[in-house]
Amino acid sequence: MKKKVYIISHSHWDREWYVAYEKHHMLLVELMDDLLELFETDPNFNSFHLDGQTIILDDYLQVRPEKRAAVQKAIDDGKLRIGPFYILQDDFLISPESNVRNMLIGMEESHKWGTPVKLGYFPDTFGNMGQAPQLMKKAGFEAAAFGRGVKPIGFDNQVLESESYTSQYSEMWWKGPDQSEIFGVLFANWYSNGNEIPAEKEAAIRFWDQKLADAEKFASTEHLLMMNGCDHQPVQKDITQAIALANELYPDYEFIHSNFTDYLEAVQNDLPADLGSVEGELTSQETDGWYTLANTASARVYLKQWNTRVQRQLENIAEPLASMAYEVTGNYPHDQLDYAWKTLMQNHPHDSICGCSVDEVHREMVPRFEKANEVGKYVAEEAVNALTAEINTTAFAKDSFPFVIFNTNGLAKSGEVEIEIELERKTFAQGYPEQLYRALDDLPKGAYHVVDEAGQTVSAVISEESVRFDYDLPKDGFRIPYMKRYVTVKVAVQDLAAFSWTTLALVSGVATNQTEKLASADGRILENTQIKVEIAENGTLAITDKTTQETVTDLLVFENVGDIANEYIFMQPKNDQAILSSDVVADLKVVENHADKAVVKVTHVLEIPVSADELLDIEQQMVIGFTGRKAGRSKETAPLTIETFVTVHKDSKKVDFETRLNNQMKDHRLRVLFPTALQVETHEADSIYEIVERPNQVSPSWENPTNPQHQHAFANLHDATRGVTVGNFGLNEYEIVDDTIAVTLLRCVRELGDWGYFPTPEAQCLGEHTFNYSVELHGTPETRYETYKHAYTAQVPFTVAQVAVQSGAYPATYHYVKVESETFVPTALKRRKADQALILRGYNMSDEVKALTIEKAESTPVVLNLLEEATEENYVSEIQPYEIRTIGLMN
């Protein structure tokens, strides 16, 4: 029986990378033009795999709209193989929901054109998420293809000679933490192993002798896969002639121009009994450690912060509010939200969100974030307006100023709400702006306090009255500018239930003066009912958990070192010594101090080298690999002022930090360190629909002196009696160093890296930066989940809006959807496009079966697949270990 060689034509299409988007865009137009012509002129050309991303069709037709019919014909004829995703994402650096929306929108777009290729296609993601098998299975996919994460892939995609392999074959079973299993195909010789096949005899012999041997080295069957293409590769127009020549030269093989559908069916029908398996995350942890590319999590941190902000706005604010408002309006803004999601996802390919492209690329990303965010804010505002118009506030006095607080998290949330309460307005129709301003500003200043529905005083901080400009945009008329008199109100909210709202009101009258304060006069001690925080002379913190009586010391140390590598990879210069904030005296200032909250500003001034030395520029221009560089740090230094606001809230164990700085230094990395004094072998971190457990120690083959990892909301170290959780907002890189959780705040480099020299001066991230993160202590392991929930809810602020004293269909306090579980984390509350059904999605953080109760008035829960389609699975009030569940709440 002949061995069969499946040659699949493709082009891995990074929309933007080492050149700006529009240059790649114009090259894409040429590629598609060539393909459409080739489909008509070469009947033997089987098909072209369009890189698994449907956005390519949109990009092409944006320039060539007249080609829509030709594209449709190519898809109908099976010549152009599309889907299943919208873009090829970096799955570790985008949220769980973003990964799902990429599939949902990709499949929807694919079905508009025809039949998608049902293959989880991850050719160049920088590592692969552990829950990929479950995600694929729940979308109806039984296979995935990937290029990284499993040996034998090494630097520059060369096969490593080693006795230790994760899989003995390029084909394997891939199992997720929930035990879901799919068929996996590793591009063991990369996705270009069949690129530019010669159509001339001597060259073809040289080519195939090598390529066939390479493929056979890892293939588990006699079905060999050859990927005919590479990054931005033009289609090989003489591929069918080259294949015909190969069949003449190698009679023991059958060479065919093929596609993934046919190849997967053939290889899966012929698998050997000894086919191996891999489990969970595929992140190249068995390699030398340099090329996991995990340091892209800290390249251009501002992009990660923007991405987190927009994801939270769409997933956790706009969609839940719009879902609630649907019951008032009967409308759900599917089109607007799709537009926002598509705009956001244009920033999610690996070369984009990873921050590893040229400056022009990342400059263009920020407007996309801004646009998607503005749409999300608009959708949320419209939903709030619709809801608040129907909330009954007649329990409050007619001269009061009610306001509604929404918790759009899927978990109960505590924290602070801040709102401007308008007391009076004067429109521009009533006079000149200056006169209106003075008239309001000259009014006697009032005294106010906040009450709940029962008339009980609620602790609040209320500013003095101020006046400023504002405006309304009526739906049925022209804009209305005005001056308003207002106060700013801050209220502490305790355990507001998931997907619920409550109403308070500002009323006239002086509240009872509270003398209790959480911080000492000098700011050295912050204390509430749960914890005591002591700030040392050098600015480090000692936190005592009053429940466990455990104290953790030396927390909050800033570490600065040099970085002479690139956007992909961090490398500290040889003999470079870390500069630590614990070696200097810190300045303390009490910023806010009352019964609900205390804030102390801790200021460090570190003398930092201004850049690398002059040798680095020479070495980079010579394209010397970073491991061979001898550059060090400059002898010239300058002060780096780091201001950190340490916040403790009433009755909360979590300590919040906001660090601000103006970075004018280059070629360096700044981290914040949280030593835990915990000697354990593993830790946990928030990943994609998974609290993943990772080893603290590296493999024997690891050479990189660092071991960077990806996170989203937190990382945790714990033993059998206690633990420490460090939360963050948009700070995706951390490392466990002995007993310390080290979170990267800023990494500043000057080149892209990879295959040439591409200067990226804007990757030095000069200018103002703000970083938000937290630390929380806990007791025995089962209590760690509460700290995880706190890290999640800290990412999503309360939504708050002023409302009139009015009657309405909804009560002032209302629980829209009830979710009760120790470890279930909702990630979405949205409406299904097909029938407006309410969709709730989430996952089990735990490795145990847990009870799960979901209730909504007049609704019945049913289990759906990840594409939000009906299944035959019966709904039960429990959730399996690591299960991702999509639930339809049907009326």
JSON list of C-alpha atoms in Angstrom, two decimals, residues 108-208:
[
{"chain": "A", "resi": 108, "resn": "GLU", "atom": "CA", "xyz": [-22.06, 32.53, 12.10]},
{"chain": "A", "resi": 109, "resn": "GLU", "atom": "CA", "xyz": [-20.00, 34.25, 9.41]},
{"chain": "A", "resi": 110, "resn": "SER", "atom": "CA", "xyz": [-18.96, 30.88, 7.95]},
{"chain": "A", "resi": 111, "resn": "HIS", "atom": "CA", "xyz": [-22.54, 29.68, 7.68]},
{"chain": "A", "resi": 112, "resn": "LYS", "atom": "CA", "xyz": [-23.49, 32.85, 5.82]},
{"chain": "A", "resi": 113, "resn": "TRP", "atom": "CA", "xyz": [-21.08, 31.72, 3.10]},
{"chain": "A", "resi": 114, "resn": "GLY", "atom": "CA", "xyz": [-21.27, 27.95, 3.29]},
{"chain": "A", "resi": 115, "resn": "THR", "atom": "CA", "xyz": [-19.84, 25.11, 5.36]},
{"chain": "A", "resi": 116, "resn": "PRO", "atom": "CA", "xyz": [-16.97, 25.82, 7.78]},
{"chain": "A", "resi": 117, "resn": "VAL", "atom": "CA", "xyz": [-13.99, 23.55, 8.26]},
{"chain": "A", "resi": 118, "resn": "LYS", "atom": "CA", "xyz": [-14.69, 21.96, 11.65]},
{"chain": "A", "resi": 119, "resn": "LEU", "atom": "CA", "xyz": [-11.14, 22.10, 12.88]},
{"chain": "A", "resi": 120, "resn": "GLY", "atom": "CA", "xyz": [-9.81, 23.98, 15.87]},
{"chain": "A", "resi": 121, "resn": "TYR", "atom": "CA", "xyz": [-7.06, 25.76, 13.98]},
{"chain": "A", "resi": 122, "resn": "PHE", "atom": "CA", "xyz": [-4.23, 27.16, 16.12]},
{"chain": "A", "resi": 123, "resn": "PRO", "atom": "CA", "xyz": [-1.22, 27.17, 13.79]},
{"chain": "A", "resi": 124, "resn": "ASP", "atom": "CA", "xyz": [0.82, 29.80, 15.60]},
{"chain": "A", "resi": 125, "resn": "THR", "atom": "CA", "xyz": [-0.78, 30.64, 18.95]},
{"chain": "A", "resi": 126, "resn": "PHE", "atom": "CA", "xyz": [1.95, 31.14, 21.54]},
{"chain": "A", "resi": 127, "resn": "GLY", "atom": "CA", "xyz": [0.96, 28.08, 23.53]},
{"chain": "A", "resi": 128, "resn": "ASN", "atom": "CA", "xyz": [-2.47, 26.46, 23.71]},
{"chain": "A", "resi": 129, "resn": "MET", "atom": "CA", "xyz": [-5.08, 26.75, 26.45]},
{"chain": "A", "resi": 130, "resn": "GLY", "atom": "CA", "xyz": [-5.85, 23.67, 28.52]},
{"chain": "A", "resi": 131, "resn": "GLN", "atom": "CA", "xyz": [-9.59, 23.91, 27.99]},
{"chain": "A", "resi": 132, "resn": "ALA", "atom": "CA", "xyz": [-9.31, 23.82, 24.19]},
{"chain": "A", "resi": 133, "resn": "PRO", "atom": "CA", "xyz": [-10.52, 20.19, 24.03]},
{"chain": "A", "resi": 134, "resn": "GLN", "atom": "CA", "xyz": [-13.70, 20.99, 25.96]},
{"chain": "A", "resi": 135, "resn": "LEU", "atom": "CA", "xyz": [-14.30, 24.18, 23.98]},
{"chain": "A", "resi": 136, "resn": "MET", "atom": "CA", "xyz": [-13.88, 22.33, 20.69]},
{"chain": "A", "resi": 137, "resn": "LYS", "atom": "CA", "xyz": [-16.11, 19.42, 21.74]},
{"chain": "A", "resi": 138, "resn": "LYS", "atom": "CA", "xyz": [-18.87, 21.75, 22.93]},
{"chain": "A", "resi": 139, "resn": "ALA", "atom": "CA", "xyz": [-18.79, 23.45, 19.52]},
{"chain": "A", "resi": 140, "resn": "GLY", "atom": "CA", "xyz": [-19.02, 20.14, 17.66]},
{"chain": "A", "resi": 141, "resn": "PHE", "atom": "CA", "xyz": [-15.34, 19.89, 16.67]},
{"chain": "A", "resi": 142, "resn": "GLU", "atom": "CA", "xyz": [-13.45, 16.65, 17.15]},
{"chain": "A", "resi": 143, "resn": "ALA", "atom": "CA", "xyz": [-9.96, 17.79, 16.13]},
{"chain": "A", "resi": 144, "resn": "ALA", "atom": "CA", "xyz": [-7.45, 20.59, 16.52]},
{"chain": "A", "resi": 145, "resn": "ALA", "atom": "CA", "xyz": [-4.25, 21.48, 14.67]},
{"chain": "A", "resi": 146, "resn": "PHE", "atom": "CA", "xyz": [-1.50, 23.48, 16.32]},
{"chain": "A", "resi": 147, "resn": "GLY", "atom": "CA", "xyz": [2.11, 24.49, 15.78]},
{"chain": "A", "resi": 148, "resn": "ARG", "atom": "CA", "xyz": [3.43, 25.17, 19.28]},
{"chain": "A", "resi": 149, "resn": "GLY", "atom": "CA", "xyz": [3.37, 23.82, 22.79]},
{"chain": "A", "resi": 150, "resn": "VAL", "atom": "CA", "xyz": [4.50, 20.22, 22.28]},
{"chain": "A", "resi": 151, "resn": "LYS", "atom": "CA", "xyz": [7.98, 18.90, 21.55]},
{"chain": "A", "resi": 152, "resn": "PRO", "atom": "CA", "xyz": [9.64, 18.49, 19.06]},
{"chain": "A", "resi": 153, "resn": "ILE", "atom": "CA", "xyz": [9.12, 22.12, 18.01]},
{"chain": "A", "resi": 154, "resn": "GLY", "atom": "CA", "xyz": [12.12, 24.33, 18.87]},
{"chain": "A", "resi": 155, "resn": "PHE", "atom": "CA", "xyz": [13.70, 27.64, 17.94]},
{"chain": "A", "resi": 156, "resn": "ASP", "atom": "CA", "xyz": [13.02, 28.77, 14.39]},
{"chain": "A", "resi": 157, "resn": "ASN", "atom": "CA", "xyz": [10.69, 25.79, 14.10]},
{"chain": "A", "resi": 158, "resn": "GLN", "atom": "CA", "xyz": [13.51, 23.24, 13.78]},
{"chain": "A", "resi": 159, "resn": "VAL", "atom": "CA", "xyz": [13.19, 19.70, 15.08]},
{"chain": "A", "resi": 160, "resn": "LEU", "atom": "CA", "xyz": [15.03, 19.25, 18.36]},
{"chain": "A", "resi": 161, "resn": "GLU", "atom": "CA", "xyz": [17.23, 16.20, 18.79]},
{"chain": "A", "resi": 162, "resn": "SER", "atom": "CA", "xyz": [16.24, 14.97, 22.22]},
{"chain": "A", "resi": 163, "resn": "GLU", "atom": "CA", "xyz": [15.37, 11.77, 23.99]},
{"chain": "A", "resi": 164, "resn": "SER", "atom": "CA", "xyz": [12.48, 13.43, 25.77]},
{"chain": "A", "resi": 165, "resn": "TYR", "atom": "CA", "xyz": [9.34, 14.06, 23.77]},
{"chain": "A", "resi": 166, "resn": "THR", "atom": "CA", "xyz": [5.90, 15.07, 24.94]},
{"chain": "A", "resi": 167, "resn": "SER", "atom": "CA", "xyz": [4.41, 12.97, 22.16]},
{"chain": "A", "resi": 168, "resn": "GLN", "atom": "CA", "xyz": [6.15, 10.33, 20.10]},
{"chain": "A", "resi": 169, "resn": "TYR", "atom": "CA", "xyz": [4.07, 11.25, 17.06]},
{"chain": "A", "resi": 170, "resn": "SER", "atom": "CA", "xyz": [2.85, 14.38, 15.35]},
{"chain": "A", "resi": 171, "resn": "GLU", "atom": "CA", "xyz": [-0.65, 13.04, 15.94]},
{"chain": "A", "resi": 172, "resn": "MET", "atom": "CA", "xyz": [-1.97, 12.56, 19.45]},
{"chain": "A", "resi": 173, "resn": "TRP", "atom": "CA", "xyz": [-5.00, 12.66, 21.70]},
{"chain": "A", "resi": 174, "resn": "TRP", "atom": "CA", "xyz": [-5.41, 15.94, 23.58]},
{"chain": "A", "resi": 175, "resn": "LYS", "atom": "CA", "xyz": [-7.29, 15.80, 26.87]},
{"chain": "A", "resi": 176, "resn": "GLY", "atom": "CA", "xyz": [-8.59, 18.77, 28.86]},
{"chain": "A", "resi": 177, "resn": "PRO", "atom": "CA", "xyz": [-8.88, 19.10, 32.64]},
{"chain": "A", "resi": 178, "resn": "ASP", "atom": "CA", "xyz": [-12.52, 17.97, 32.49]},
{"chain": "A", "resi": 179, "resn": "GLN", "atom": "CA", "xyz": [-11.36, 14.83, 30.58]},
{"chain": "A", "resi": 180, "resn": "SER", "atom": "CA", "xyz": [-12.80, 15.99, 27.24]},
{"chain": "A", "resi": 181, "resn": "GLU", "atom": "CA", "xyz": [-10.65, 14.51, 24.48]},
{"chain": "A", "resi": 182, "resn": "ILE", "atom": "CA", "xyz": [-10.07, 15.49, 20.88]},
{"chain": "A", "resi": 183, "resn": "PHE", "atom": "CA", "xyz": [-7.70, 14.45, 18.12]},
{"chain": "A", "resi": 184, "resn": "GLY", "atom": "CA", "xyz": [-4.66, 16.70, 17.86]},
{"chain": "A", "resi": 185, "resn": "VAL", "atom": "CA", "xyz": [-2.36, 17.33, 14.91]},
{"chain": "A", "resi": 186, "resn": "LEU", "atom": "CA", "xyz": [1.01, 18.94, 15.63]},
{"chain": "A", "resi": 187, "resn": "PHE", "atom": "CA", "xyz": [2.75, 20.72, 12.79]},
{"chain": "A", "resi": 188, "resn": "ALA", "atom": "CA", "xyz": [5.94, 18.94, 13.82]},
{"chain": "A", "resi": 189, "resn": "ASN", "atom": "CA", "xyz": [7.91, 20.44, 10.95]},
{"chain": "A", "resi": 190, "resn": "TRP", "atom": "CA", "xyz": [5.87, 23.64, 11.06]},
{"chain": "A", "resi": 191, "resn": "TYR", "atom": "CA", "xyz": [2.98, 24.76, 8.88]},
{"chain": "A", "resi": 192, "resn": "SER", "atom": "CA", "xyz": [5.39, 25.40, 6.01]},
{"chain": "A", "resi": 193, "resn": "ASN", "atom": "CA", "xyz": [6.82, 21.89, 5.67]},
{"chain": "A", "resi": 194, "resn": "GLY", "atom": "CA", "xyz": [5.46, 21.64, 2.12]},
{"chain": "A", "resi": 195, "resn": "ASN", "atom": "CA", "xyz": [6.12, 25.21, 1.07]},
{"chain": "A", "resi": 196, "resn": "GLU", "atom": "CA", "xyz": [7.32, 26.07, -2.46]},
{"chain": "A", "resi": 197, "resn": "ILE", "atom": "CA", "xyz": [7.38, 22.55, -3.87]},
{"chain": "A", "resi": 198, "resn": "PRO", "atom": "CA", "xyz": [9.69, 22.43, -6.91]},
{"chain": "A", "resi": 199, "resn": "ALA", "atom": "CA", "xyz": [8.26, 21.58, -10.31]},
{"chain": "A", "resi": 200, "resn": "GLU", "atom": "CA", "xyz": [11.74, 20.82, -11.71]},
{"chain": "A", "resi": 201, "resn": "LYS", "atom": "CA", "xyz": [13.14, 17.28, -11.40]},
{"chain": "A", "resi": 202, "resn": "GLU", "atom": "CA", "xyz": [16.50, 17.73, -9.61]},
{"chain": "A", "resi": 203, "resn": "ALA", "atom": "CA", "xyz": [15.19, 20.32, -7.22]},
{"chain": "A", "resi": 204, "resn": "ALA", "atom": "CA", "xyz": [12.11, 18.19, -6.53]},
{"chain": "A", "resi": 205, "resn": "ILE", "atom": "CA", "xyz": [14.25, 15.17, -5.64]},
{"chain": "A", "resi": 206, "resn": "ARG", "atom": "CA", "xyz": [16.30, 17.22, -3.18]},
{"chain": "A", "resi": 207, "resn": "PHE", "atom": "CA", "xyz": [13.12, 18.69, -1.72]},
{"chain": "A", "resi": 208, "resn": "TRP", "atom": "CA", "xyz": [11.15, 15.47, -1.32]}
]
